[in-house]
Structures are given as structure tokens and as C-alpha cells.
Tab-separated table of C-alpha atoms in Angstrom:
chain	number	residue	atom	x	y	z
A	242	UNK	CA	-1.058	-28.463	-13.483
A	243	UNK	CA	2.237	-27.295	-13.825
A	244	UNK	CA	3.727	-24.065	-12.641
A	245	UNK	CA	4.272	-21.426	-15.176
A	246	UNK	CA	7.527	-18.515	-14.661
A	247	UNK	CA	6.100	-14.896	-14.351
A	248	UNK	CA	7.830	-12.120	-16.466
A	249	UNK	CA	9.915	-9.697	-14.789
A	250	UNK	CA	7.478	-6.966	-13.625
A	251	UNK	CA	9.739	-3.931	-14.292
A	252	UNK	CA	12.287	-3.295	-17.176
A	253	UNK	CA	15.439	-4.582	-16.274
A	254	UNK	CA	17.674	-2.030	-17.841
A	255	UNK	CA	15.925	0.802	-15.677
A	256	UNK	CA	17.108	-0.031	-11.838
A	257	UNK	CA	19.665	1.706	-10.352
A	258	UNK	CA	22.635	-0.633	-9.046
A	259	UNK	CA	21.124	-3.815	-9.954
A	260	UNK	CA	22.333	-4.658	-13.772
A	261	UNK	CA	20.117	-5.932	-16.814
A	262	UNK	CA	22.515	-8.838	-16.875
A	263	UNK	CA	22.344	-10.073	-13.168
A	264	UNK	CA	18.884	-9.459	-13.025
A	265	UNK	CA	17.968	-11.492	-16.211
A	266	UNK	CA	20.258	-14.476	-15.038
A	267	UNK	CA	18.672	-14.531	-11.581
A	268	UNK	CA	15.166	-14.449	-12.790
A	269	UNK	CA	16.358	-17.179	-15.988
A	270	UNK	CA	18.405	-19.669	-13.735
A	271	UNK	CA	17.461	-19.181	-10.508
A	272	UNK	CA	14.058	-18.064	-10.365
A	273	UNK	CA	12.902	-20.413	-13.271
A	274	UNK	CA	15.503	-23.344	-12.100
A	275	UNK	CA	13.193	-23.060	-9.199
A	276	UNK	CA	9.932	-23.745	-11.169
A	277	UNK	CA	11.610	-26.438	-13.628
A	278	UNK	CA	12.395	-28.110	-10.391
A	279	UNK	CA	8.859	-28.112	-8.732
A	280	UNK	CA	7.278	-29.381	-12.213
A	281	UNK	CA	9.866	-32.176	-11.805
A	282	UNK	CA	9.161	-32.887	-8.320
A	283	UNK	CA	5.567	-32.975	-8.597
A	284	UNK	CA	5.245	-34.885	-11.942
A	285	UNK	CA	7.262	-37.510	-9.635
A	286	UNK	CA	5.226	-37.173	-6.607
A	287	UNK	CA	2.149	-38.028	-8.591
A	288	UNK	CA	3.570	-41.474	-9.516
A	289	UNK	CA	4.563	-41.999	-5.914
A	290	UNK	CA	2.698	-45.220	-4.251
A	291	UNK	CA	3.303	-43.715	-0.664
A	292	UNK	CA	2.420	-46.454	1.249
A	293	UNK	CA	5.004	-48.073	0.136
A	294	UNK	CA	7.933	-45.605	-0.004
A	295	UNK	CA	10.379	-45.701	2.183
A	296	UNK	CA	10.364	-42.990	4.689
A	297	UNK	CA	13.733	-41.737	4.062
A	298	UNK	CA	12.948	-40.808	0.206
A	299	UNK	CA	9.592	-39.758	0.875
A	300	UNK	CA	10.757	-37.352	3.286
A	301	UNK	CA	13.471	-36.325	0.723
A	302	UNK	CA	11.038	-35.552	-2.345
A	303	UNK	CA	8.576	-33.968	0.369
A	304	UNK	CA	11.402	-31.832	1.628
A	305	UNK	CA	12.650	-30.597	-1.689
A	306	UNK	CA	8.682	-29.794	-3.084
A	307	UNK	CA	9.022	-27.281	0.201
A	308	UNK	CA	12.532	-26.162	-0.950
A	309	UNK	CA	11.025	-25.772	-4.968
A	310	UNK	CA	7.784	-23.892	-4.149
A	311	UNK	CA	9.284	-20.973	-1.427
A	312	UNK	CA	12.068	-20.698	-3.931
A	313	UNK	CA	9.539	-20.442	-6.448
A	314	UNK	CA	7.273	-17.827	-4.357
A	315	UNK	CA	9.981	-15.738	-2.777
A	316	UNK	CA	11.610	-15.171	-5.955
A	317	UNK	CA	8.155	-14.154	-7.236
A	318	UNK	CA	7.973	-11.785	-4.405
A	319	UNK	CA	11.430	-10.216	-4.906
A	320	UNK	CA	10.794	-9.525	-8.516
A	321	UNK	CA	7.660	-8.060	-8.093
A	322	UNK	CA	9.199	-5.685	-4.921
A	323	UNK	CA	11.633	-4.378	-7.148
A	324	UNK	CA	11.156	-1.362	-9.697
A	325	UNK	CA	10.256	1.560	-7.681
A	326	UNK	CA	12.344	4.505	-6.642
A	327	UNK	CA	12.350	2.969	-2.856
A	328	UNK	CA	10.978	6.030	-1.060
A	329	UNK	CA	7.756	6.932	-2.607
A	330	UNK	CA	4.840	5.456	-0.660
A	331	UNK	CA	1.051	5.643	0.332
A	332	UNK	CA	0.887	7.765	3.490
A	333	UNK	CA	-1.261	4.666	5.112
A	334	UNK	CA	1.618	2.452	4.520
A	335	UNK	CA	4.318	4.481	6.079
A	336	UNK	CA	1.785	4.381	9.008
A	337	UNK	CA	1.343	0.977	9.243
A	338	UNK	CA	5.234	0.825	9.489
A	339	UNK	CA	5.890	3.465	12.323
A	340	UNK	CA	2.979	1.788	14.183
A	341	UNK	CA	5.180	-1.867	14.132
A	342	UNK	CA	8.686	-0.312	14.300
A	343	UNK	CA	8.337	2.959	15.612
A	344	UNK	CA	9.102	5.146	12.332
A	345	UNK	CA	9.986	4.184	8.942
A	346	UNK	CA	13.392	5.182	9.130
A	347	UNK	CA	13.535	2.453	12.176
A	348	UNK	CA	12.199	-0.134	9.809
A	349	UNK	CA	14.615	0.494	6.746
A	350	UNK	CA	17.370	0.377	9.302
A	351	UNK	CA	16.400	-2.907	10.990
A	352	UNK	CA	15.534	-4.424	7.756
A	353	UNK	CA	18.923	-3.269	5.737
A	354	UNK	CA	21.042	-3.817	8.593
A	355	UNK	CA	19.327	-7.755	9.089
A	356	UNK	CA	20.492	-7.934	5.074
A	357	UNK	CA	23.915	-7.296	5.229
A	358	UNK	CA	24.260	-9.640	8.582
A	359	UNK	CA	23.499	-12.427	5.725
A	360	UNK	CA	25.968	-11.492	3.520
A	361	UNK	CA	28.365	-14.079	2.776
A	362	UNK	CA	25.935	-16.723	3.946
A	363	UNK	CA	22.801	-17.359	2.010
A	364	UNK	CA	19.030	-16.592	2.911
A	365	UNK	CA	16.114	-14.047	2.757
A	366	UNK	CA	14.914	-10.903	4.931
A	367	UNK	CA	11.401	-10.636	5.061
A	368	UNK	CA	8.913	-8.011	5.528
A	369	UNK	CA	5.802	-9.630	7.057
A	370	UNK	CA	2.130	-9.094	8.114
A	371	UNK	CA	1.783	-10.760	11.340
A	372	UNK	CA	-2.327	-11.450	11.288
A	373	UNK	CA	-2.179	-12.246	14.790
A	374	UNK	CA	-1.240	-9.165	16.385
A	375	UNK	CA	-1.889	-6.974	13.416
A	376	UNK	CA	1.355	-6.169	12.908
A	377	UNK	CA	4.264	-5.742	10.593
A	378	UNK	CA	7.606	-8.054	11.391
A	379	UNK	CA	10.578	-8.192	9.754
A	380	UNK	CA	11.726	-12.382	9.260
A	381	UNK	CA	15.114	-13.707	8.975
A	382	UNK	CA	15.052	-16.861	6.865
A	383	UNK	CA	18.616	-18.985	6.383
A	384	UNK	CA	16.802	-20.874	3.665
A	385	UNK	CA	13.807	-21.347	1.317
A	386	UNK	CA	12.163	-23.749	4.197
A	387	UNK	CA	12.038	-21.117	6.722
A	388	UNK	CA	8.761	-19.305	7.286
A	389	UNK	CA	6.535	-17.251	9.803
A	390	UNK	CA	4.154	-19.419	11.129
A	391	UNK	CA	0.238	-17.330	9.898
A	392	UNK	CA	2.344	-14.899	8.123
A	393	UNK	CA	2.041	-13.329	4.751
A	394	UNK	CA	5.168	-11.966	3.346
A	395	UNK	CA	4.735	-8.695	1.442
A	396	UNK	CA	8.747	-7.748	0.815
A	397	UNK	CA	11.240	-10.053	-0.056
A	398	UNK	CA	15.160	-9.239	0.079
A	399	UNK	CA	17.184	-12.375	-1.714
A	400	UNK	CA	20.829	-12.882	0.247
A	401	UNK	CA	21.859	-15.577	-1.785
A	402	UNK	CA	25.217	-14.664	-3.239
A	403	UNK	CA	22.756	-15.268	-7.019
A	404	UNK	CA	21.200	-12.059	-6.309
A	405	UNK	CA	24.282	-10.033	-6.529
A	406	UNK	CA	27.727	-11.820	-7.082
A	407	UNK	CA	27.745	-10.757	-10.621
A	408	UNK	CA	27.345	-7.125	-9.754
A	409	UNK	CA	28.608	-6.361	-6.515
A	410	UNK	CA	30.827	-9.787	-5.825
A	411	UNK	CA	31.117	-10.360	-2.468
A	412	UNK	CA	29.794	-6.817	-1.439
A	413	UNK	CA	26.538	-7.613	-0.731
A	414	UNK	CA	26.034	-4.568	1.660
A	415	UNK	CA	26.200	-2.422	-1.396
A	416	UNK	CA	23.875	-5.123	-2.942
A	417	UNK	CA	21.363	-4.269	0.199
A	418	UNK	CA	22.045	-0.447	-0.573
A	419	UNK	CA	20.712	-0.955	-4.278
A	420	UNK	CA	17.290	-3.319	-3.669
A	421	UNK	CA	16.518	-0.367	-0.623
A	422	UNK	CA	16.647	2.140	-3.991
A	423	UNK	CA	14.843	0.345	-6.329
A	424	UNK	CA	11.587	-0.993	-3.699
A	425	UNK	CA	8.252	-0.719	-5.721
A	426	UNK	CA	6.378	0.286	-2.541
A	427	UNK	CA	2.844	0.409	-4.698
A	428	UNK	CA	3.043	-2.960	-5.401
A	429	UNK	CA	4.257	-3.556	-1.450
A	430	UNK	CA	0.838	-1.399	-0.114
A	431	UNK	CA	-1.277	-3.557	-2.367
A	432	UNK	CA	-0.287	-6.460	-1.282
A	433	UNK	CA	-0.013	-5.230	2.579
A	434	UNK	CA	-3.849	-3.796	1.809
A	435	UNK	CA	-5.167	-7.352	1.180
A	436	UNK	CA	-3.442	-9.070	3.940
A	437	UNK	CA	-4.920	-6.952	6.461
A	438	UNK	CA	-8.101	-6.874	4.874
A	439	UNK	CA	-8.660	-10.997	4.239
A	440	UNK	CA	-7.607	-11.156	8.604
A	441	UNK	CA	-9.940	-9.052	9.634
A	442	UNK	CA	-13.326	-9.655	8.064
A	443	UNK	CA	-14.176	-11.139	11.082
A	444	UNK	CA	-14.057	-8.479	12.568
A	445	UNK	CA	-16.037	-5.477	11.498
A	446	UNK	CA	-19.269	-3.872	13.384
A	447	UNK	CA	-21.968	-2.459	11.381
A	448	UNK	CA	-23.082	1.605	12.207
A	449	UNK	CA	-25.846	0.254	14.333
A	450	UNK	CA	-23.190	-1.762	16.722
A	451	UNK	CA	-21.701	1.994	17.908
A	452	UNK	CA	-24.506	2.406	20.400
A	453	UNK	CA	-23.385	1.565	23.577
A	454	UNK	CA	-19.276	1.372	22.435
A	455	UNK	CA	-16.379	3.123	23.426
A	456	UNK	CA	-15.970	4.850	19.943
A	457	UNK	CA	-12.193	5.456	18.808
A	458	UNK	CA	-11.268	7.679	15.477
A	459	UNK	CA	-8.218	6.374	14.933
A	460	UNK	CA	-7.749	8.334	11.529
A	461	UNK	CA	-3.837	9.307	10.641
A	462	UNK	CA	-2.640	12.633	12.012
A	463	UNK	CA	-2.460	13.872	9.059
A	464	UNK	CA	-6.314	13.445	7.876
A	465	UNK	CA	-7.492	14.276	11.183
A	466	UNK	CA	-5.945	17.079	11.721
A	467	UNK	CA	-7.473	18.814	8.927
A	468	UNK	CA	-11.259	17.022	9.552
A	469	UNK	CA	-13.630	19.272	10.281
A	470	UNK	CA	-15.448	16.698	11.816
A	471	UNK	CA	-16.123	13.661	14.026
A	472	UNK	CA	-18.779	10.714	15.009
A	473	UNK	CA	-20.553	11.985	18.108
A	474	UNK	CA	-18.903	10.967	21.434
A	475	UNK	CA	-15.751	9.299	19.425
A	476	UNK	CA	-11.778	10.312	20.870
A	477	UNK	CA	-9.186	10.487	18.652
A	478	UNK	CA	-6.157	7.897	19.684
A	479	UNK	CA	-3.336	8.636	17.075
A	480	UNK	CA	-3.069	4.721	15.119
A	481	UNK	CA	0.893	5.211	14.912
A	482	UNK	CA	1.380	4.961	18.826
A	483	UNK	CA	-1.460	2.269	19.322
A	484	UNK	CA	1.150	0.650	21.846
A	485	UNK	CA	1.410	3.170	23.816
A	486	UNK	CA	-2.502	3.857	24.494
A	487	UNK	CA	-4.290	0.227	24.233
A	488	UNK	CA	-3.256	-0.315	28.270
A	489	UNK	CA	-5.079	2.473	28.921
A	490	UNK	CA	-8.628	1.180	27.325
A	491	UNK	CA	-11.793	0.070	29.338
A	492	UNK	CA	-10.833	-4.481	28.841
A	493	UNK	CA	-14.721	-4.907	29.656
A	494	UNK	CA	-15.667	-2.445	27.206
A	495	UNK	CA	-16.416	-3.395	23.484
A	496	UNK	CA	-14.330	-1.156	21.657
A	497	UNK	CA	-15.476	0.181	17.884
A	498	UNK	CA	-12.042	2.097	15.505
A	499	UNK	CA	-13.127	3.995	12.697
A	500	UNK	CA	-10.768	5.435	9.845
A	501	UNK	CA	-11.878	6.828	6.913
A	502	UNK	CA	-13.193	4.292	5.014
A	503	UNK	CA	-12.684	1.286	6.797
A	504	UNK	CA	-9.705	-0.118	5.379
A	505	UNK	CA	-6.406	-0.920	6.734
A	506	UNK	CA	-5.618	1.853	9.356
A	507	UNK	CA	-8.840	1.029	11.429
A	508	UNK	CA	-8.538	-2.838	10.740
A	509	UNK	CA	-5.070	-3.212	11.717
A	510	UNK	CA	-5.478	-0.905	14.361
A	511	UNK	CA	-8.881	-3.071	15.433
A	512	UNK	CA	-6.606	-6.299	15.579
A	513	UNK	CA	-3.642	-4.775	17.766
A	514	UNK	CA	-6.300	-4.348	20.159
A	515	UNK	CA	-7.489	-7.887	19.580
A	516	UNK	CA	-3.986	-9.084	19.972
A	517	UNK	CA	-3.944	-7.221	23.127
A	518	UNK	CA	-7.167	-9.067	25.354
A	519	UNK	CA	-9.824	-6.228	24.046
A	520	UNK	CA	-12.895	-6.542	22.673
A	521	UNK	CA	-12.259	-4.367	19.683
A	522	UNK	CA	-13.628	-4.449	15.719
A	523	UNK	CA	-13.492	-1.362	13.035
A	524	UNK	CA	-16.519	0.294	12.093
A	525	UNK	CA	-16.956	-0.990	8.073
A	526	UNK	CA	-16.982	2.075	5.696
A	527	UNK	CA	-15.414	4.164	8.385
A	528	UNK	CA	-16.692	8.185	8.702
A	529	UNK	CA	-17.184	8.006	4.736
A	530	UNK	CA	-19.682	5.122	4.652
A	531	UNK	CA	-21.317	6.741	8.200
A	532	UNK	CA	-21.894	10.501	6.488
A	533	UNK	CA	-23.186	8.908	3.432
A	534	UNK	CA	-25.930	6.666	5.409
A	535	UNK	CA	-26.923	10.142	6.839
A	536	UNK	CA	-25.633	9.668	10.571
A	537	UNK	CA	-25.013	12.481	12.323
A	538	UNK	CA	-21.630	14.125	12.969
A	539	UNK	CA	-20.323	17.211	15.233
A	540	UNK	CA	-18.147	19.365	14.484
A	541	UNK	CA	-14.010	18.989	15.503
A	542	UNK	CA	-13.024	22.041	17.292
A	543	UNK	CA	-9.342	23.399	15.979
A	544	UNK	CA	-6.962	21.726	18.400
A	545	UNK	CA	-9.629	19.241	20.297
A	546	UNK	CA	-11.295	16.095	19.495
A	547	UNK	CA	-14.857	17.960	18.625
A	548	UNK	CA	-17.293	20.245	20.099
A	549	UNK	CA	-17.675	20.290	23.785
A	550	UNK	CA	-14.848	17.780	24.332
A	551	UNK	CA	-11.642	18.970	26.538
A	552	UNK	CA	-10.040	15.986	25.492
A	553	UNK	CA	-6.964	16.812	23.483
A	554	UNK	CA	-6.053	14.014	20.593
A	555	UNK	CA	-4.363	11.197	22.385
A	556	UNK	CA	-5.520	11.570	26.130
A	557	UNK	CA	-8.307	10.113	27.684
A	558	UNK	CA	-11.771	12.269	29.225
């Protein structure tokens, strides 16, 4: 089946320092150039007799398929990162970036700063969900073949001089400027969301599994500080400085997280700790899905981790 070009995922005319015109040339010539190519490739791949072609071109036709379908992929990804204001974003996703990078503005910096070190050159900077460790990385790339080994790309920034010559010419730190306005960080969640949640199926623990755990809430700041509540004999760990705290967990210990509802914060947190030698999973539905099944809960004492506990949020007890 051949490979079909996506529409632009955003009205062209409304970003800020990218123009209608570059933007419909890169996504005409480039990005579909890209996908012409891998119908080509493919249509001649399928009337290949490999057995009997020499090495040399079947390594050629093999190596540009790989060139054809990351240019056709990447450029999917950079469209469909683009059309945002680049600042708005789910409070669980600027978490899962200060947990990898140590704040947000640390990531933007790193990430920006790794884009304008290509300019001149050609390549990508990616934003990537690393499903080993749990974490968020960002990926230089000098060329469409270059990838992160069991990684999932969520953001992509193209440093070819196509994605900004017509604009910017050869300023392509002002280029970098310009994509950092215009990231569509709904679209970047979602797709962050789904990564983390296809890793770590694996690795939930039903409500009865908590009996006999060492029980973490690892729920943002934020939402705990305002819970008026907690799972009997959890401690809160705060999930943005999981680095700091996993040396200091029990390694013979099985170890359950809970967020709020079981999604990303408590899996990602779940396989840092993996990543890390311990024997951790997330507790599926989080506090929600435990309240509704009619466990019990204490009460979270202003300040502390809940009633009768003198263990502030973050220590140990």
C-alpha cells in the first residue's frame, strides 16, 4: 500500500515567524518529496529478486527506504508539533520535563541551544521518551538515519536549511526562536501520554497488591498539596525530584506509586525506579480508582503526609 501525505495540521498563515510560503513549500517538496520517494522505493523493492542482487545495490535501495520513511515520519512529527503558542501546557507534562531535565526552562534551553549548534549543517533535534529509564531525552540526529535505539520521538525540530532558508536565510537561530513560539504542546502531551502508557502496562499492581508494599503517593505538588487525603500508610515523594530520592528506597522491598488516576506521573515515575534496580509498579486507577472501589483513606494533615505521620513530604519515617 502506498503512503499517503497528511495535511498540514494547523493553518499556515497563523504562526508567528514561520511564513505561509516556507511552510507550504516545505510540507509540498520536502515533506511530500519524501513520500513520492518511499512509494518509488518500495514499488521497486517489491520487484527485487534478492537473492540475486548484488549486495552493493541492495544495500543502496535498503539504505534509501530508511532515508524515505524517517524523512517521511519526522516531517510528520514536525508538522504536527507546530501550531501552538509554545508555552501553554498540561501541568503533568511540564512535570514530566523537570523530572528528566531538572525544570522546563532547563529543557527549552538544552533543546534550543542543541538547534542552533546545527545551523548551517543539516539534521534534527529530538525530544524523546526513553522507555527504558522512563525518561525524557533530548536526540541529536545529523540525518534522517539517525535514531534512539527503543525511543519514541514526541517533538521534532527540522535543521535542514528547507525548514527556514526562505524565511530566515542562513539565520537559523532566529529560525529555532520561531518553532520554540509556535510548539503545539497538546498535541506533544498526547503523544508523550501514550508512550508512557503502551511501556508500562507491564507494569501495574492491582489495589489488592498494596498489602505488604512500601506505598509511595507520588502525586504533583501541586495536587497534593491541596488533597485532603491519602492511602493509609503511603509517603509522599515529590515525582519531579525522583532522582534525588530513589537511592534512598528499601532495593528488597516491592515498591507500589500511586498518582491520581494512574496515568503518566505514577507510570513514569514507576519505571525510573525500574530503571534504577527496584522492584517498583504504579497502582492502576491511582487514589481515584481506590476511593471509588470503597478503600479506605485517612486524612492528610496541613503540612504532613496524613494523620499521625511526622513525616514531612519528601523525607523518609
Amino acid at each position: 500500500m502506498d503512503a499517503r501525505i497528511q495535511a498540514l495540521p494547523f493553518d499556515p498563515a497563523t504562526l508567528r515567524g514561520l511564513s505561509a510560503k516556507l511552510l507550504n513549500s516545505h510540507h509540498q517538496n520536502n515533506y511530500g518529496g519524501a513520500v513520492k520517494r518511499l512509494n518509488a522505493i518500495r514499488t521497486r523493492l517489491a520487484a527485487t529478486p534478492f537473492a540475486a542482487t548484488p549486495g552493493f545495490e541492495l544495500n543502496g535501495l535498503k539504505r534509501e527506504e530508511l532515508i524515505a520513511s524517517n524523512s517521511m515520519l519526522l516531517h510528520e512529527l514536525y508538522f504536527s508539533s507546530l501550531g501552538g503558542d509554545g508555552h501553554t501546557m498540561e501541568p503533568a507534562m511540564a512535570l514530566a520535563l523537570a523530572a528528566s531535565f531538572g525544570s522546563m526552562e532547563r529543557w527549552r534551553e538544552e533543546f534550543s541551544a542543541m538547534g542552533k549548534a546545527l545551523g548551517g549543517g543539516s539534521g534534527w533535534v529530538l525530544l524523546v521518551f526513553q522507555r527504558r529509564e522512563g525518561t525524557l531525552v533530548n536526540q541529536w540526529a545529523a540525518d534522517h538515519t539517525h535514531a534512539l535505539a527503543g525511543g519514541v520521538p514526541i517533538l521534532a525540530l527540522d535543521m535542514y536549511e528547507h525548514a527556514y532558508h526562505l524565511d530566515h536565510g542562513a539565520a537559523a537561530g532566529a529560525y529555532v526562536d520561531a518553532f520554540m513560539e509556535n510548539i503545539h504542546w497538546a498535541r506533544v502531551y498526547e503523544r508523550y501520554q501514550h508512550a508512557v502508557h503502551a511501556a508500562s502496562e507491564p507494569f501495574g499492581a492491582a489495589q489488592d497488591d498494596v498489602a505488604g508494599a512500601v506505598l509511595l503517593d507520588v502525586r504533583r505538588a501541586g495536587v497534593f498539596e491541596k488533597a485532603t487525603s491519602t492511602i493509609p500508610g503511603a509517603r509522599w515523594l515529590d515525582p519531579a525530584e525522583v532522582d534525588r530520592w530513589a537511592g534512598e528506597l528499601p532495593p528488597d522491598r516491592a515498591l507500589i506509586v500511586y498518582c491520581v488516576y494512574g496515568h503518566e506521573v505514577g507510570r513514569s515515575t514507576a519505571m525510573r525506579l525500574r530503571a534504577a534496580g527496584l522492584n517498583a509498579r504504579y497502582l492502576r486507577g491511582g487514589i481515584d480508582g481506590w476511593q471509588s472501589a470503597g478503600r479506605p483513606l485517612e486524612a492528610r494533615l496541613p503540612g504532613g503526609n496524613a494523620a499521625g505521620s511526622t513525616c514531612p513530604p519528601g523525607q523518609g519515617r
